[in-house]
mmCIF file of C-alpha atoms and ligand atoms in Angstrom:
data_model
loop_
_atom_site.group_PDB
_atom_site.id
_atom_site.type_symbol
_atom_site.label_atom_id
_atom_site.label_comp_id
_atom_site.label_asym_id
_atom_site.label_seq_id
_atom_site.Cartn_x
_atom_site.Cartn_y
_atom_site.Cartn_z
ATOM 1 C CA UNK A 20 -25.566 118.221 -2.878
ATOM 2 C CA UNK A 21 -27.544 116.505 0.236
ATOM 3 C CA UNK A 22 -29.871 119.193 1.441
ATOM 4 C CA UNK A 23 -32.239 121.131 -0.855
ATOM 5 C CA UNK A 24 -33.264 125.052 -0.239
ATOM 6 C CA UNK A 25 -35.257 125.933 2.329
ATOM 7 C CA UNK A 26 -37.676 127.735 -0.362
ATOM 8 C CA UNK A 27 -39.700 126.432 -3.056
ATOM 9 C CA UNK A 28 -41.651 128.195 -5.810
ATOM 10 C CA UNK A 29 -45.341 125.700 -7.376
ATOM 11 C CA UNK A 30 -44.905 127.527 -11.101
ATOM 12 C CA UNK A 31 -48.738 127.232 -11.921
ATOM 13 C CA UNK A 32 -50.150 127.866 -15.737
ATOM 14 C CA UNK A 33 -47.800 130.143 -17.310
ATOM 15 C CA UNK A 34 -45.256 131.023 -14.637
ATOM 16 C CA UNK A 35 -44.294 127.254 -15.544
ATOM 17 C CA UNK A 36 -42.458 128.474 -18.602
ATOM 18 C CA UNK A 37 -39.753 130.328 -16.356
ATOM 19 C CA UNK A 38 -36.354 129.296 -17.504
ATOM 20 C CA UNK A 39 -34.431 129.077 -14.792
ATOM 21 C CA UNK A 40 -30.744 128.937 -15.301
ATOM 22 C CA UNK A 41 -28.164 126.646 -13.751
ATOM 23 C CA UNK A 42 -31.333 124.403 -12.766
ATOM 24 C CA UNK A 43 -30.913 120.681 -12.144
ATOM 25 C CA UNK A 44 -33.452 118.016 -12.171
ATOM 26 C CA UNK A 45 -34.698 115.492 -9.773
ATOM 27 C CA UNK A 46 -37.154 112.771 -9.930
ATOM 28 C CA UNK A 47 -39.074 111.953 -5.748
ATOM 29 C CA UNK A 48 -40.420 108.909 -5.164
ATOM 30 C CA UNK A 49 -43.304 109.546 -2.425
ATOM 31 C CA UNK A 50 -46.206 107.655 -1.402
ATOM 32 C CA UNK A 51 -47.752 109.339 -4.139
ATOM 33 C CA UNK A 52 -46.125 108.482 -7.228
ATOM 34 C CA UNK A 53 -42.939 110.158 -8.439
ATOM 35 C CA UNK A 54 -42.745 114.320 -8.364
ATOM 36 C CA UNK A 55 -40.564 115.743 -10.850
ATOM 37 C CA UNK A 56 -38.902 119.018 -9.457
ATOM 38 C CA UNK A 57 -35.906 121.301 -10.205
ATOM 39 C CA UNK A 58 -32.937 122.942 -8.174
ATOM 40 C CA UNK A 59 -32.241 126.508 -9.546
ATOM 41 C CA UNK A 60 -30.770 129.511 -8.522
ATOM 42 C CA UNK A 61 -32.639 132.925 -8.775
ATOM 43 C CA UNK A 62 -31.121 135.890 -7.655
ATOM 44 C CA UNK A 63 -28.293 134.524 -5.447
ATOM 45 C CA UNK A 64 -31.002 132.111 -3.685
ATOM 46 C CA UNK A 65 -31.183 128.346 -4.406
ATOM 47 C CA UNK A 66 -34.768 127.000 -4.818
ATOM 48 C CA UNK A 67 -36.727 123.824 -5.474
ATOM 49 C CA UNK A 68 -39.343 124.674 -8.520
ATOM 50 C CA UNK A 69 -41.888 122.182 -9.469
ATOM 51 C CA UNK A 70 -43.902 122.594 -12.452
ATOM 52 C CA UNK A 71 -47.772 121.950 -10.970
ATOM 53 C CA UNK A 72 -49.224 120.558 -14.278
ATOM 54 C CA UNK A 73 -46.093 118.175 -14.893
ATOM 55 C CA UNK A 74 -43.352 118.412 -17.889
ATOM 56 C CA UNK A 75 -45.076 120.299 -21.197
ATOM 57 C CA UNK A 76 -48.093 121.032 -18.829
ATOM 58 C CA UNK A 77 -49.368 117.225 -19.307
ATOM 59 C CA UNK A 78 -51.683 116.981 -16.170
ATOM 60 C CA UNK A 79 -55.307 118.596 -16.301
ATOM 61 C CA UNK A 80 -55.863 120.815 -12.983
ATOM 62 C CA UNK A 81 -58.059 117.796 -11.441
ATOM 63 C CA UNK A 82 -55.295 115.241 -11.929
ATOM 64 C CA UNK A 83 -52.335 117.455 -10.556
ATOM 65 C CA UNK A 84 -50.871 115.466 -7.857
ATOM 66 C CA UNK A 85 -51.102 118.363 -4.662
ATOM 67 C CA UNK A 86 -50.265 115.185 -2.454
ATOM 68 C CA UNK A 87 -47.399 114.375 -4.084
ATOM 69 C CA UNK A 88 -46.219 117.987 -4.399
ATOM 70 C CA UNK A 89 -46.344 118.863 -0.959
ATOM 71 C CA UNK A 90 -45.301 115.685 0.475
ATOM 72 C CA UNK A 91 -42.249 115.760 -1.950
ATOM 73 C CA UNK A 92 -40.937 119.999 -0.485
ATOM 74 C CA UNK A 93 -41.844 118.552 3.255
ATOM 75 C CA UNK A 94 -39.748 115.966 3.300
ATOM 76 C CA UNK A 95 -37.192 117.892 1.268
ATOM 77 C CA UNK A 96 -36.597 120.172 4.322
ATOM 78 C CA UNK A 97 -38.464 123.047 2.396
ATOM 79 C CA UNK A 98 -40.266 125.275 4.993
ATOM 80 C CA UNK A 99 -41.463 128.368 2.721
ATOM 81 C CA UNK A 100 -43.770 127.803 -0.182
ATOM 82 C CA UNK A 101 -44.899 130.072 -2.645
ATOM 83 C CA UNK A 102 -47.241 129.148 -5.575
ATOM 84 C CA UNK A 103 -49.092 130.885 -8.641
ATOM 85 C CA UNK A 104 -52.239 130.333 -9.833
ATOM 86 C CA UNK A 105 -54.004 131.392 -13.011
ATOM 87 C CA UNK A 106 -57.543 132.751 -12.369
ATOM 88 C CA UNK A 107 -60.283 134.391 -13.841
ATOM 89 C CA UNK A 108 -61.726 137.424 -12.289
ATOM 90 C CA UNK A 109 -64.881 137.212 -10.248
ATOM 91 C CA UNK A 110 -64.275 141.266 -9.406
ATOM 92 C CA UNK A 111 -64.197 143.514 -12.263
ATOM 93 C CA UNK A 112 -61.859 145.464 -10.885
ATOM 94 C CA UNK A 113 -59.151 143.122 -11.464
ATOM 95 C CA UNK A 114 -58.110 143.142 -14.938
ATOM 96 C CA UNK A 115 -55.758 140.839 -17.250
ATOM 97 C CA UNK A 116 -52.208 140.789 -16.218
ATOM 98 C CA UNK A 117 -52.976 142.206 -12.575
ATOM 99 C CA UNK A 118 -51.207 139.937 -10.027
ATOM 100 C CA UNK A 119 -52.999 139.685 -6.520
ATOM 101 C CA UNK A 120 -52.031 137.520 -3.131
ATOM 102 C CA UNK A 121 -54.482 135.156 -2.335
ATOM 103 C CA UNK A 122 -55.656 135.766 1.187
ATOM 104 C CA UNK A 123 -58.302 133.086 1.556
ATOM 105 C CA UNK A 124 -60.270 130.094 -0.226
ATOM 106 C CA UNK A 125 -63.795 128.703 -0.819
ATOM 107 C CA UNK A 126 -63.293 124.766 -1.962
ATOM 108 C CA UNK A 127 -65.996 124.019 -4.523
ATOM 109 C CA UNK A 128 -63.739 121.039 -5.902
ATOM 110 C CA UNK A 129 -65.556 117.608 -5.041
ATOM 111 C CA UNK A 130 -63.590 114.915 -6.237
ATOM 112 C CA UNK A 131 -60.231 115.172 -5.553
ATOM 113 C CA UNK A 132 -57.759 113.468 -2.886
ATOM 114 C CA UNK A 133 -57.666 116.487 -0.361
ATOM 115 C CA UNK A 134 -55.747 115.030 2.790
ATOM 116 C CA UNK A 135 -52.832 113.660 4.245
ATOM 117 C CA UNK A 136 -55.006 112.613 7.037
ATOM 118 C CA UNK A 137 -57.502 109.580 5.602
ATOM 119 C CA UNK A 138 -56.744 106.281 6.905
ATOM 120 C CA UNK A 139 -58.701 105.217 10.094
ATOM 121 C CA UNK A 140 -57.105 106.252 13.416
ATOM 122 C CA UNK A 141 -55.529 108.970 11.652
ATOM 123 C CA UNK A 142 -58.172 111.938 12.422
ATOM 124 C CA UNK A 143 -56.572 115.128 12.238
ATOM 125 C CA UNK A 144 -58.518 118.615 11.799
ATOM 126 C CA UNK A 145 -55.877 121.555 10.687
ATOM 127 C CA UNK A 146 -56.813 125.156 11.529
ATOM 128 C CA UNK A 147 -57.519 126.821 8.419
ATOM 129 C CA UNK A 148 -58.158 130.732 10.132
ATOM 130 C CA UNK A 149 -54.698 131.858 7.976
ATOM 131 C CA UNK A 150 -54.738 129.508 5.362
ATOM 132 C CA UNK A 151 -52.024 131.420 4.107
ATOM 133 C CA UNK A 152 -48.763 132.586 5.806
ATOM 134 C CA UNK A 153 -49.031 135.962 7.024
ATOM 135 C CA UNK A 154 -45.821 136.183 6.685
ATOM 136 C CA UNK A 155 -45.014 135.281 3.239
ATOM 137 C CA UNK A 156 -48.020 136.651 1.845
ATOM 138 C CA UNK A 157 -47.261 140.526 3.500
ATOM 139 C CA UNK A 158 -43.503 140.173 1.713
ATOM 140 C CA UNK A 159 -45.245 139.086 -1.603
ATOM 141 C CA UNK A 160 -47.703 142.387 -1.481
ATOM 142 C CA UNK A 161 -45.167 144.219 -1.068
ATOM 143 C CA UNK A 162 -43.002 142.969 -3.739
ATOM 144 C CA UNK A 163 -45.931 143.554 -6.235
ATOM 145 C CA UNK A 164 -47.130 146.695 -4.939
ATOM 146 C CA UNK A 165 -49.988 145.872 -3.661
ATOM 147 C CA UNK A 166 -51.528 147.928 -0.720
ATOM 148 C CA UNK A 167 -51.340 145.735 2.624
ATOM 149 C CA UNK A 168 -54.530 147.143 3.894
ATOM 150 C CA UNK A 169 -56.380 146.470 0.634
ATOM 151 C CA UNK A 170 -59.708 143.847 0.971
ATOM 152 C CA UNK A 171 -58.497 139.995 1.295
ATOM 153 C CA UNK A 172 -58.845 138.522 -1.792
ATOM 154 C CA UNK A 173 -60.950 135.622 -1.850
ATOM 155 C CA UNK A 174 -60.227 132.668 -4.555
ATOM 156 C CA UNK A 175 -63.179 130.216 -4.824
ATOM 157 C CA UNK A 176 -61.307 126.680 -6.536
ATOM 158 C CA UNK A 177 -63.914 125.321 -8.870
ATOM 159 C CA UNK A 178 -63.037 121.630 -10.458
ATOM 160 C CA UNK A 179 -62.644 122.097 -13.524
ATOM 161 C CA UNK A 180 -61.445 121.399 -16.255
ATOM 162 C CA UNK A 181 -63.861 123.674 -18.019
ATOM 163 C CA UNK A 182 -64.531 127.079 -17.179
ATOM 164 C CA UNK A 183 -67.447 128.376 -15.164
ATOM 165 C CA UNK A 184 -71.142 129.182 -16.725
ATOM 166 C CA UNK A 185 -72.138 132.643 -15.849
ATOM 167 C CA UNK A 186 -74.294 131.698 -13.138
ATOM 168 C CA UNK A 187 -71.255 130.131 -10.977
ATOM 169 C CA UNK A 188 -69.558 133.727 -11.522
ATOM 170 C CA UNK A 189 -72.669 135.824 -10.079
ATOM 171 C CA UNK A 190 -73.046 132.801 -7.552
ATOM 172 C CA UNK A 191 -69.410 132.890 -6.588
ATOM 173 C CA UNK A 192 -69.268 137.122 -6.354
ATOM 174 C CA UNK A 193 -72.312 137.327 -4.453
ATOM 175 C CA UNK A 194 -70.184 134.459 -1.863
ATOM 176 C CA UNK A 195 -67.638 136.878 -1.261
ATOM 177 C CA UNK A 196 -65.297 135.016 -4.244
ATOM 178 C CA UNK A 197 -62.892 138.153 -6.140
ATOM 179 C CA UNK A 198 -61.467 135.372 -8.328
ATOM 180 C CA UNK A 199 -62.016 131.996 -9.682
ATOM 181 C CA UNK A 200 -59.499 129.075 -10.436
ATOM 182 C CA UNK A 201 -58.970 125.397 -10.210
ATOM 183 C CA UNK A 202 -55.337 124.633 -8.375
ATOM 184 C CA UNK A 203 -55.584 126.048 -4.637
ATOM 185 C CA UNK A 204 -57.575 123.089 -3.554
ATOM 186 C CA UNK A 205 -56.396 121.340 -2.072
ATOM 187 C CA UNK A 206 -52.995 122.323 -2.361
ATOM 188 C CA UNK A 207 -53.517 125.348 0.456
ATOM 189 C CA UNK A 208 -54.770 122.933 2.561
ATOM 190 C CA UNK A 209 -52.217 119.967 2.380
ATOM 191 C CA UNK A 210 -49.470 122.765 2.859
ATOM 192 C CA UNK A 211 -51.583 123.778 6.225
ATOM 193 C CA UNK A 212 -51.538 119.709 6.875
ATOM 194 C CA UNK A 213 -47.935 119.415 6.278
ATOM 195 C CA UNK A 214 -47.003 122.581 7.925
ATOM 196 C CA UNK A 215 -45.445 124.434 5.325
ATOM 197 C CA UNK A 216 -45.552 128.578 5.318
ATOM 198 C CA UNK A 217 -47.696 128.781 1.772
ATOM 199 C CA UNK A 218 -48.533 131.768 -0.058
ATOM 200 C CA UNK A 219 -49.742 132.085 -3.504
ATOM 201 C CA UNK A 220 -49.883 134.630 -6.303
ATOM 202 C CA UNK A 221 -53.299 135.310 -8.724
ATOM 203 C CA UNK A 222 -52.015 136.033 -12.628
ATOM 204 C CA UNK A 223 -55.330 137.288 -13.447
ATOM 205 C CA UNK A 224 -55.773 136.082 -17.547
ATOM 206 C CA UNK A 225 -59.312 137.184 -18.374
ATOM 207 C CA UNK A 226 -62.624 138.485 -16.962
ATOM 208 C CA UNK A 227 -64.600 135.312 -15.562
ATOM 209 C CA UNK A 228 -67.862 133.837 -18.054
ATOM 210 C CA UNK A 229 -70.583 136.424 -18.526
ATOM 211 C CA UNK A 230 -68.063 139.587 -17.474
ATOM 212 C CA UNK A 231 -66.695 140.218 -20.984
ATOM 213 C CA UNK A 232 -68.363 140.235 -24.001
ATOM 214 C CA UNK A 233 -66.296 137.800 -25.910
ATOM 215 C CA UNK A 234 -66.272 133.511 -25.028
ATOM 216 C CA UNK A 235 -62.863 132.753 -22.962
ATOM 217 C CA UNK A 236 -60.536 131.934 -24.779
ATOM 218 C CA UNK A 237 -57.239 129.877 -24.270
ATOM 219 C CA UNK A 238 -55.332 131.260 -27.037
ATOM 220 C CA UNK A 239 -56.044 134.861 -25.332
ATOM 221 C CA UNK A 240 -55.111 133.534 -22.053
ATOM 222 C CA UNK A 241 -51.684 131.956 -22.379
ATOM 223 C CA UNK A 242 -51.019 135.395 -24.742
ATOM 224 C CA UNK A 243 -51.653 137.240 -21.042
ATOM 225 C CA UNK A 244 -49.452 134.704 -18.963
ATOM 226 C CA UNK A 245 -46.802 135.297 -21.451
ATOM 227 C CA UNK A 246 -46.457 138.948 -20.538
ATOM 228 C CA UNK A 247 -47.014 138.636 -16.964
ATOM 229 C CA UNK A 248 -44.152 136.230 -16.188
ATOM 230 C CA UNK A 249 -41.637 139.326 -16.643
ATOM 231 C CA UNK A 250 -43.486 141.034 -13.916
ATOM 232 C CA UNK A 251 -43.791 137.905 -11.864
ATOM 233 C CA UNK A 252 -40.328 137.232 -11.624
ATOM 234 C CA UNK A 253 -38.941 140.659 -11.013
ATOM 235 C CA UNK A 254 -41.831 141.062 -8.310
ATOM 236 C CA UNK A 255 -40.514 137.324 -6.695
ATOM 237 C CA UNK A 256 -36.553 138.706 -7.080
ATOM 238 C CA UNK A 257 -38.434 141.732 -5.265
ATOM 239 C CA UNK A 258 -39.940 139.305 -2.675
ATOM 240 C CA UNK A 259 -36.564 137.819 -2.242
ATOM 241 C CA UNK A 260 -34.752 140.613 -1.316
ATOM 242 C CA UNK A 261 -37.560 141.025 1.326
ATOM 243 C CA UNK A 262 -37.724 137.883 2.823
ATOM 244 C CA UNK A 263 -33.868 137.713 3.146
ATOM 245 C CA UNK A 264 -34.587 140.617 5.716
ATOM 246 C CA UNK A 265 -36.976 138.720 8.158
ATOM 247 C CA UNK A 266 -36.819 136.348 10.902
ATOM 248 C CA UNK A 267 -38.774 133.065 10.458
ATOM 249 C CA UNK A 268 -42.098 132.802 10.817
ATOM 250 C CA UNK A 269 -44.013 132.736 14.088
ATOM 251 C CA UNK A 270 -47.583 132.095 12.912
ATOM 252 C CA UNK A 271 -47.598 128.638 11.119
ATOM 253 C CA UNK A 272 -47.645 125.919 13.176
ATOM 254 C CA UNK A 273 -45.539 123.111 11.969
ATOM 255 C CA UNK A 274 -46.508 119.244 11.110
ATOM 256 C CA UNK A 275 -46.223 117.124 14.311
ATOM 257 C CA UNK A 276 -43.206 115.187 14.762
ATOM 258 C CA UNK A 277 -42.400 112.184 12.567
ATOM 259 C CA UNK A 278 -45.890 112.938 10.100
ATOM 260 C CA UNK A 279 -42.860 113.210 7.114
ATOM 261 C CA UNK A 280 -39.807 111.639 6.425
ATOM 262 C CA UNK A 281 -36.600 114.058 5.534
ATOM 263 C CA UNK A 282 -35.418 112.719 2.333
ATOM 264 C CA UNK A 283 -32.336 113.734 0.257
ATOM 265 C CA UNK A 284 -32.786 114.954 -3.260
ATOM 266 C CA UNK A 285 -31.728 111.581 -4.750
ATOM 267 C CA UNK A 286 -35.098 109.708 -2.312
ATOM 268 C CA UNK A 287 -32.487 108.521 0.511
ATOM 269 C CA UNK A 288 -33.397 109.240 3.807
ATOM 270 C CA UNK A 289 -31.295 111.733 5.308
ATOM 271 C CA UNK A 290 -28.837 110.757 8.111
ATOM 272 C CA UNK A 291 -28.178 112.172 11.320
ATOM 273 C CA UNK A 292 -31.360 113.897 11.866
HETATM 274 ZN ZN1 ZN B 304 -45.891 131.058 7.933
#
C-alpha cells in the first residue's frame, strides 16, 4: 500500500500504550531524522499513529521531535490530526481522568526548534487566531461529552522535564492557563505551519504543584492514564463516527504549494502528483 490515511492520531503519555490491532510499522526519513509511525485500523478507519515520546516512551518531552512528526503526516498526505496530551490541572475544577479539548495555547517553552520557517529568505508568519481546527475540535467535544459552549480551555506548555513549582501554577491561572503540560509547543504550531487540521485532547492525571496536598507523583499518574485510555478510545471511535458525517474543513488554510514533499510510506516520492 502507496497512500497512507488521510487521518492521524499523536498518542501522547499514556494514550501511547493503545494496542492497535492489524497495525504495521514504518520507519520516515525527513529532514529531521527518521519518525517511526504505525498504520492501523480502528473502527473500520485506517490511520497513521505515531507514538510522540518514541518506542518504550524513550524521548523526554523537550527532545520529542514535533518537526519531524509533522513533517513526516504532511508529506504522508495526512490532512486531519488529532493528538493527546497529558496535563496537570491549573483549574480545580478539572479533576484526574477528565478529558478536555484544548482550545488555545500560551508557549512558555524556550529552547526548542519551533519552526519550519528558519533559514534566511524564508520569513513566514502563520495565523495562530484558531490554533486549533474548529472543526475537529467541535467533533472531539462532542464525542467526549463535553458542552460546546463551555469556556475555551487554555493549555500553557511549560519546558519541562520537571513539573512546575507552585508559583508557575498561581502565575499560569491568574494568565488565563486551565491546564499545564509540556508537548503542545510547538507541535500546534508546526501543524498551523504545515497546514494540517490539528486538534488535541487533555487526559488530565493530577491537580498541578501546590493544588493537592500530596507531591506529584509519577507512579500516581501513569495509574490515571491507565484508566483513561478506555474512555479515550471509545470517545475517538465516538469522534469517528462523527467525522465520517462531515464535509472537509473550510477554516484551515493549507501549506502553500510545494512547502512539503508527498512521500510514500516506504520514503519514495510519490508519482503522478
Ligand atoms: Zn481544520
Amino acid at each position: 500500500m502507496d497512500l497512507s490515511p488521510d487521518l492521524a492520531l499523536i498518542a501522547g503519555t499514556g494514550i501511547e500504550a493503545w494496542p492497535f490491532e492489524q497495525a504495521r510499522s514504518y520507519v520516515l526519513p525527513t529532514p529531521y531524522g527518521d519518525v517511526g509511525l504505525q498504520v492501523a485500523r480502528f473502527a473500520g478507519e485506517d490511520l497513521v499513529v505515531i507514538a510522540r515520546h518514541g518506542p518504550g516512551h524513550s524521548l523526554p518531552p523537550h527532545r520529542v521531535n514535533s518537526r519531524g512528526m509533522i513533517w513526516a503526516l504532511k508529506s504522508l498526505g495526512v490532512t486531519k490530526v488529532v493528538a493527546s496530551s497529558a496535563v496537570g490541572a491549573v483549574d480545580p475544577a478539572l479533576h484526574p481522568g477528565d478529558l478536555r479539548v484544548i482550545d488555545d495555547l500560551i508557549d512558555f517553552t524556550r529552547q526548542r526548534p519551533l519552526t519550519f520557517f528558519d533559514a534566511p529568505g524564508q520569513v513566514r508568519h502563520v495565523d495562530m487566531t484558531a490554533a486549533y481546527c474548529p472543526m475537529l475540535s467541535r467533533l472531539l467535544k462532542k464525542a467526549i461529552g463535553q458542552p460546546a459552549a463551555a469556556a475555551p480551555l487554555v493549555y500553557a506548555a511549560m519546558e519541562g522535564p520537571r513539573f512546575e513549582t507552585p508559583a508557575e501554577i498561581r502565575a499560569l491561572a491568574q494568565l488565563g492557563a486551565h491546564v499545564v503540560g509540556m508537548t503542545q509547543a510547538p507541535e500546534v504550531t508546526l501543524a498551523r505551519e504545515a497546514g494540517l487540521c490539528y486538534s488535541a485532547v487533555a487526559v488530565v492525571t493530577n491537580p498541578a504543584a501546590g493544588l493537592a496536598k500530596e507531591p506529584i507523583e509519577e507512579s500516581a499518574i501513569y495509574a490515571v492514564l491507565a484508566k483513561a485510555l478506555d474512555r479515550f478510545q471509545q470517545s475517538f471511535a465516538a469522534f469517528l463516527g462523527e467525522l465520517s458525517r462531515v464535509a472537509a474543513c473550510q477554516s484551515c488554510p493549507d501549506a502553500e504549494a510545494g512547502l512539503f514533499p508527498l512521500l510514500n510510506l516506504d520514503g519514495t516520492i510519490q508519482k503522478g502528483v
